JSON list of C-alpha atoms in Angstrom, two decimals:
[
{"chain": "A", "resi": 1, "resn": "UNK", "atom": "CA", "xyz": [94.61, 120.01, 124.52]},
{"chain": "A", "resi": 2, "resn": "UNK", "atom": "CA", "xyz": [92.87, 118.02, 121.81]},
{"chain": "A", "resi": 3, "resn": "UNK", "atom": "CA", "xyz": [91.76, 114.46, 122.52]},
{"chain": "A", "resi": 4, "resn": "UNK", "atom": "CA", "xyz": [92.56, 113.55, 118.92]},
{"chain": "A", "resi": 5, "resn": "UNK", "atom": "CA", "xyz": [88.98, 112.49, 118.22]},
{"chain": "A", "resi": 6, "resn": "UNK", "atom": "CA", "xyz": [88.18, 115.45, 115.94]},
{"chain": "A", "resi": 7, "resn": "UNK", "atom": "CA", "xyz": [91.41, 114.89, 113.99]},
{"chain": "A", "resi": 8, "resn": "UNK", "atom": "CA", "xyz": [90.65, 111.18, 113.67]},
{"chain": "A", "resi": 9, "resn": "UNK", "atom": "CA", "xyz": [87.14, 111.92, 112.38]},
{"chain": "A", "resi": 10, "resn": "UNK", "atom": "CA", "xyz": [88.54, 114.43, 109.87]},
{"chain": "A", "resi": 11, "resn": "UNK", "atom": "CA", "xyz": [91.09, 111.89, 108.64]},
{"chain": "A", "resi": 12, "resn": "UNK", "atom": "CA", "xyz": [88.44, 109.16, 108.37]},
{"chain": "A", "resi": 13, "resn": "UNK", "atom": "CA", "xyz": [86.39, 111.50, 106.18]},
{"chain": "A", "resi": 14, "resn": "UNK", "atom": "CA", "xyz": [89.36, 112.23, 103.87]},
{"chain": "A", "resi": 15, "resn": "UNK", "atom": "CA", "xyz": [91.96, 109.48, 104.35]},
{"chain": "A", "resi": 16, "resn": "UNK", "atom": "CA", "xyz": [93.95, 110.55, 101.28]},
{"chain": "A", "resi": 17, "resn": "UNK", "atom": "CA", "xyz": [94.73, 113.99, 102.77]},
{"chain": "A", "resi": 18, "resn": "UNK", "atom": "CA", "xyz": [98.19, 113.82, 104.29]},
{"chain": "A", "resi": 19, "resn": "UNK", "atom": "CA", "xyz": [97.70, 117.07, 106.22]},
{"chain": "A", "resi": 20, "resn": "UNK", "atom": "CA", "xyz": [94.86, 115.50, 108.22]},
{"chain": "A", "resi": 21, "resn": "UNK", "atom": "CA", "xyz": [97.14, 112.59, 109.14]},
{"chain": "A", "resi": 22, "resn": "UNK", "atom": "CA", "xyz": [99.78, 115.09, 110.32]},
{"chain": "A", "resi": 23, "resn": "UNK", "atom": "CA", "xyz": [97.17, 116.89, 112.43]},
{"chain": "A", "resi": 24, "resn": "UNK", "atom": "CA", "xyz": [96.17, 113.61, 114.10]},
{"chain": "A", "resi": 25, "resn": "UNK", "atom": "CA", "xyz": [99.81, 112.70, 114.70]},
{"chain": "A", "resi": 26, "resn": "UNK", "atom": "CA", "xyz": [100.43, 116.09, 116.33]},
{"chain": "A", "resi": 27, "resn": "UNK", "atom": "CA", "xyz": [97.33, 115.86, 118.53]},
{"chain": "A", "resi": 28, "resn": "UNK", "atom": "CA", "xyz": [98.31, 112.38, 119.74]},
{"chain": "A", "resi": 29, "resn": "UNK", "atom": "CA", "xyz": [101.93, 113.41, 120.38]},
{"chain": "A", "resi": 30, "resn": "UNK", "atom": "CA", "xyz": [100.88, 116.44, 122.43]},
{"chain": "A", "resi": 31, "resn": "UNK", "atom": "CA", "xyz": [98.40, 114.41, 124.45]},
{"chain": "A", "resi": 32, "resn": "UNK", "atom": "CA", "xyz": [100.97, 111.66, 125.06]},
{"chain": "A", "resi": 33, "resn": "UNK", "atom": "CA", "xyz": [103.51, 114.26, 126.23]},
{"chain": "A", "resi": 34, "resn": "UNK", "atom": "CA", "xyz": [101.05, 115.69, 128.76]},
{"chain": "A", "resi": 35, "resn": "UNK", "atom": "CA", "xyz": [99.24, 112.51, 129.89]},
{"chain": "A", "resi": 36, "resn": "UNK", "atom": "CA", "xyz": [101.38, 109.58, 131.06]},
{"chain": "A", "resi": 37, "resn": "UNK", "atom": "CA", "xyz": [98.44, 107.16, 131.19]},
{"chain": "A", "resi": 38, "resn": "UNK", "atom": "CA", "xyz": [97.49, 108.03, 127.60]},
{"chain": "A", "resi": 39, "resn": "UNK", "atom": "CA", "xyz": [101.13, 107.64, 126.54]},
{"chain": "A", "resi": 40, "resn": "UNK", "atom": "CA", "xyz": [101.26, 104.12, 128.00]},
{"chain": "A", "resi": 41, "resn": "UNK", "atom": "CA", "xyz": [97.98, 103.20, 126.29]},
{"chain": "A", "resi": 42, "resn": "UNK", "atom": "CA", "xyz": [99.21, 104.65, 122.99]},
{"chain": "A", "resi": 43, "resn": "UNK", "atom": "CA", "xyz": [102.50, 102.72, 123.30]},
{"chain": "A", "resi": 44, "resn": "UNK", "atom": "CA", "xyz": [100.57, 99.49, 123.95]},
{"chain": "A", "resi": 45, "resn": "UNK", "atom": "CA", "xyz": [98.32, 100.14, 120.96]},
{"chain": "A", "resi": 46, "resn": "UNK", "atom": "CA", "xyz": [101.36, 100.88, 118.76]},
{"chain": "A", "resi": 47, "resn": "UNK", "atom": "CA", "xyz": [103.05, 97.60, 119.74]},
{"chain": "A", "resi": 48, "resn": "UNK", "atom": "CA", "xyz": [99.89, 95.66, 118.88]},
{"chain": "A", "resi": 49, "resn": "UNK", "atom": "CA", "xyz": [99.40, 97.56, 115.61]},
{"chain": "A", "resi": 50, "resn": "UNK", "atom": "CA", "xyz": [102.89, 96.59, 114.43]},
{"chain": "A", "resi": 51, "resn": "UNK", "atom": "CA", "xyz": [101.80, 92.98, 113.89]},
{"chain": "A", "resi": 52, "resn": "UNK", "atom": "CA", "xyz": [98.61, 93.80, 111.96]},
{"chain": "A", "resi": 53, "resn": "UNK", "atom": "CA", "xyz": [98.73, 92.92, 108.28]},
{"chain": "A", "resi": 54, "resn": "UNK", "atom": "CA", "xyz": [97.11, 95.43, 105.99]},
{"chain": "A", "resi": 55, "resn": "UNK", "atom": "CA", "xyz": [95.59, 93.38, 103.22]},
{"chain": "A", "resi": 56, "resn": "UNK", "atom": "CA", "xyz": [96.65, 90.40, 101.24]},
{"chain": "A", "resi": 57, "resn": "UNK", "atom": "CA", "xyz": [99.75, 90.56, 99.12]},
{"chain": "A", "resi": 58, "resn": "UNK", "atom": "CA", "xyz": [102.29, 88.34, 97.53]},
{"chain": "A", "resi": 59, "resn": "UNK", "atom": "CA", "xyz": [106.02, 88.39, 98.04]},
{"chain": "A", "resi": 60, "resn": "UNK", "atom": "CA", "xyz": [108.53, 87.73, 95.30]},
{"chain": "A", "resi": 61, "resn": "UNK", "atom": "CA", "xyz": [112.09, 87.33, 96.53]},
{"chain": "A", "resi": 62, "resn": "UNK", "atom": "CA", "xyz": [115.03, 87.43, 94.15]},
{"chain": "A", "resi": 63, "resn": "UNK", "atom": "CA", "xyz": [118.75, 87.42, 94.73]},
{"chain": "A", "resi": 64, "resn": "UNK", "atom": "CA", "xyz": [120.95, 88.44, 91.86]},
{"chain": "A", "resi": 65, "resn": "UNK", "atom": "CA", "xyz": [124.26, 90.05, 91.15]},
{"chain": "A", "resi": 66, "resn": "UNK", "atom": "CA", "xyz": [126.71, 87.44, 92.35]},
{"chain": "A", "resi": 67, "resn": "UNK", "atom": "CA", "xyz": [127.36, 85.14, 95.26]},
{"chain": "A", "resi": 68, "resn": "UNK", "atom": "CA", "xyz": [126.16, 86.08, 98.73]},
{"chain": "A", "resi": 69, "resn": "UNK", "atom": "CA", "xyz": [128.64, 85.25, 101.51]},
{"chain": "A", "resi": 70, "resn": "UNK", "atom": "CA", "xyz": [126.47, 86.10, 104.49]},
{"chain": "A", "resi": 71, "resn": "UNK", "atom": "CA", "xyz": [122.98, 85.50, 105.77]},
{"chain": "A", "resi": 72, "resn": "UNK", "atom": "CA", "xyz": [120.13, 86.19, 103.37]},
{"chain": "A", "resi": 73, "resn": "UNK", "atom": "CA", "xyz": [116.62, 86.57, 104.74]},
{"chain": "A", "resi": 74, "resn": "UNK", "atom": "CA", "xyz": [113.65, 86.55, 102.40]},
{"chain": "A", "resi": 75, "resn": "UNK", "atom": "CA", "xyz": [110.04, 87.05, 103.34]},
{"chain": "A", "resi": 76, "resn": "UNK", "atom": "CA", "xyz": [107.64, 89.74, 104.45]},
{"chain": "A", "resi": 77, "resn": "UNK", "atom": "CA", "xyz": [106.89, 91.75, 107.58]},
{"chain": "A", "resi": 78, "resn": "UNK", "atom": "CA", "xyz": [109.92, 91.03, 109.74]},
{"chain": "A", "resi": 79, "resn": "UNK", "atom": "CA", "xyz": [109.81, 92.45, 113.28]},
{"chain": "A", "resi": 80, "resn": "UNK", "atom": "CA", "xyz": [112.52, 92.32, 115.89]},
{"chain": "A", "resi": 81, "resn": "UNK", "atom": "CA", "xyz": [114.89, 90.33, 113.69]},
{"chain": "A", "resi": 82, "resn": "UNK", "atom": "CA", "xyz": [118.53, 90.02, 114.75]},
{"chain": "A", "resi": 83, "resn": "UNK", "atom": "CA", "xyz": [121.09, 88.29, 112.56]},
{"chain": "A", "resi": 84, "resn": "UNK", "atom": "CA", "xyz": [124.51, 87.47, 113.90]},
{"chain": "A", "resi": 85, "resn": "UNK", "atom": "CA", "xyz": [127.00, 86.31, 111.29]},
{"chain": "A", "resi": 86, "resn": "UNK", "atom": "CA", "xyz": [130.31, 84.76, 112.22]},
{"chain": "A", "resi": 87, "resn": "UNK", "atom": "CA", "xyz": [133.36, 84.22, 110.10]},
{"chain": "A", "resi": 88, "resn": "UNK", "atom": "CA", "xyz": [135.38, 86.25, 107.68]},
{"chain": "A", "resi": 89, "resn": "UNK", "atom": "CA", "xyz": [132.70, 86.79, 105.08]},
{"chain": "A", "resi": 90, "resn": "UNK", "atom": "CA", "xyz": [134.88, 85.02, 102.55]},
{"chain": "A", "resi": 91, "resn": "UNK", "atom": "CA", "xyz": [133.49, 82.07, 100.60]},
{"chain": "A", "resi": 92, "resn": "UNK", "atom": "CA", "xyz": [134.20, 78.58, 101.85]},
{"chain": "A", "resi": 93, "resn": "UNK", "atom": "CA", "xyz": [135.67, 76.44, 99.13]},
{"chain": "A", "resi": 94, "resn": "UNK", "atom": "CA", "xyz": [136.11, 72.72, 98.79]},
{"chain": "A", "resi": 95, "resn": "UNK", "atom": "CA", "xyz": [139.64, 71.81, 97.66]},
{"chain": "A", "resi": 96, "resn": "UNK", "atom": "CA", "xyz": [139.94, 70.28, 94.21]},
{"chain": "A", "resi": 97, "resn": "UNK", "atom": "CA", "xyz": [139.87, 66.50, 94.24]},
{"chain": "A", "resi": 98, "resn": "UNK", "atom": "CA", "xyz": [137.64, 66.23, 97.30]},
{"chain": "A", "resi": 99, "resn": "UNK", "atom": "CA", "xyz": [133.93, 65.76, 97.57]},
{"chain": "A", "resi": 100, "resn": "UNK", "atom": "CA", "xyz": [132.60, 67.97, 100.32]},
{"chain": "A", "resi": 101, "resn": "UNK", "atom": "CA", "xyz": [134.02, 68.79, 103.72]},
{"chain": "A", "resi": 102, "resn": "UNK", "atom": "CA", "xyz": [136.52, 66.49, 105.37]},
{"chain": "A", "resi": 103, "resn": "UNK", "atom": "CA", "xyz": [136.20, 65.43, 108.97]},
{"chain": "A", "resi": 104, "resn": "UNK", "atom": "CA", "xyz": [139.10, 64.87, 111.37]},
{"chain": "A", "resi": 105, "resn": "UNK", "atom": "CA", "xyz": [140.02, 61.28, 112.12]},
{"chain": "A", "resi": 106, "resn": "UNK", "atom": "CA", "xyz": [140.49, 60.04, 115.67]},
{"chain": "A", "resi": 107, "resn": "UNK", "atom": "CA", "xyz": [144.05, 61.41, 115.82]},
{"chain": "A", "resi": 108, "resn": "UNK", "atom": "CA", "xyz": [142.96, 64.95, 114.93]},
{"chain": "A", "resi": 109, "resn": "UNK", "atom": "CA", "xyz": [144.14, 65.01, 111.33]},
{"chain": "A", "resi": 110, "resn": "UNK", "atom": "CA", "xyz": [141.89, 65.14, 108.33]},
{"chain": "A", "resi": 111, "resn": "UNK", "atom": "CA", "xyz": [141.59, 62.09, 106.08]},
{"chain": "A", "resi": 112, "resn": "UNK", "atom": "CA", "xyz": [144.25, 62.10, 103.40]},
{"chain": "A", "resi": 113, "resn": "UNK", "atom": "CA", "xyz": [146.84, 63.98, 105.43]},
{"chain": "A", "resi": 114, "resn": "UNK", "atom": "CA", "xyz": [147.17, 67.22, 107.36]},
{"chain": "A", "resi": 115, "resn": "UNK", "atom": "CA", "xyz": [145.71, 69.37, 104.56]},
{"chain": "A", "resi": 116, "resn": "UNK", "atom": "CA", "xyz": [142.62, 67.22, 104.23]},
{"chain": "A", "resi": 117, "resn": "UNK", "atom": "CA", "xyz": [143.34, 66.68, 100.58]},
{"chain": "A", "resi": 118, "resn": "UNK", "atom": "CA", "xyz": [143.29, 63.14, 99.35]},
{"chain": "A", "resi": 119, "resn": "UNK", "atom": "CA", "xyz": [146.10, 61.97, 97.12]},
{"chain": "A", "resi": 120, "resn": "UNK", "atom": "CA", "xyz": [145.16, 60.81, 93.63]}
]
């Protein structure tokens, strides 16, 4: 069983060679399968490595092609993100002749009548 050190050194000497990366991956996978302590250490390292940024970069976010009716997340390097959207996915519209959402009055009806629309 390889420790992975020789494969790591070979990859460090030629980082552009994909085959050397595959050899290191295989050596680490075999060792992790046979050594539970190494597997736990490798899992811990992997979790920590997920949050490491590799260099400076800029992010340009664009939304095009129509109206979006659900959550839109823009940014970089998202981890463990969960989005829960509620509703029908249909656009919410404001009835003509009103200015924004209407709120119920104290008797439970919207201002301007049951439909919330104000008479002109």
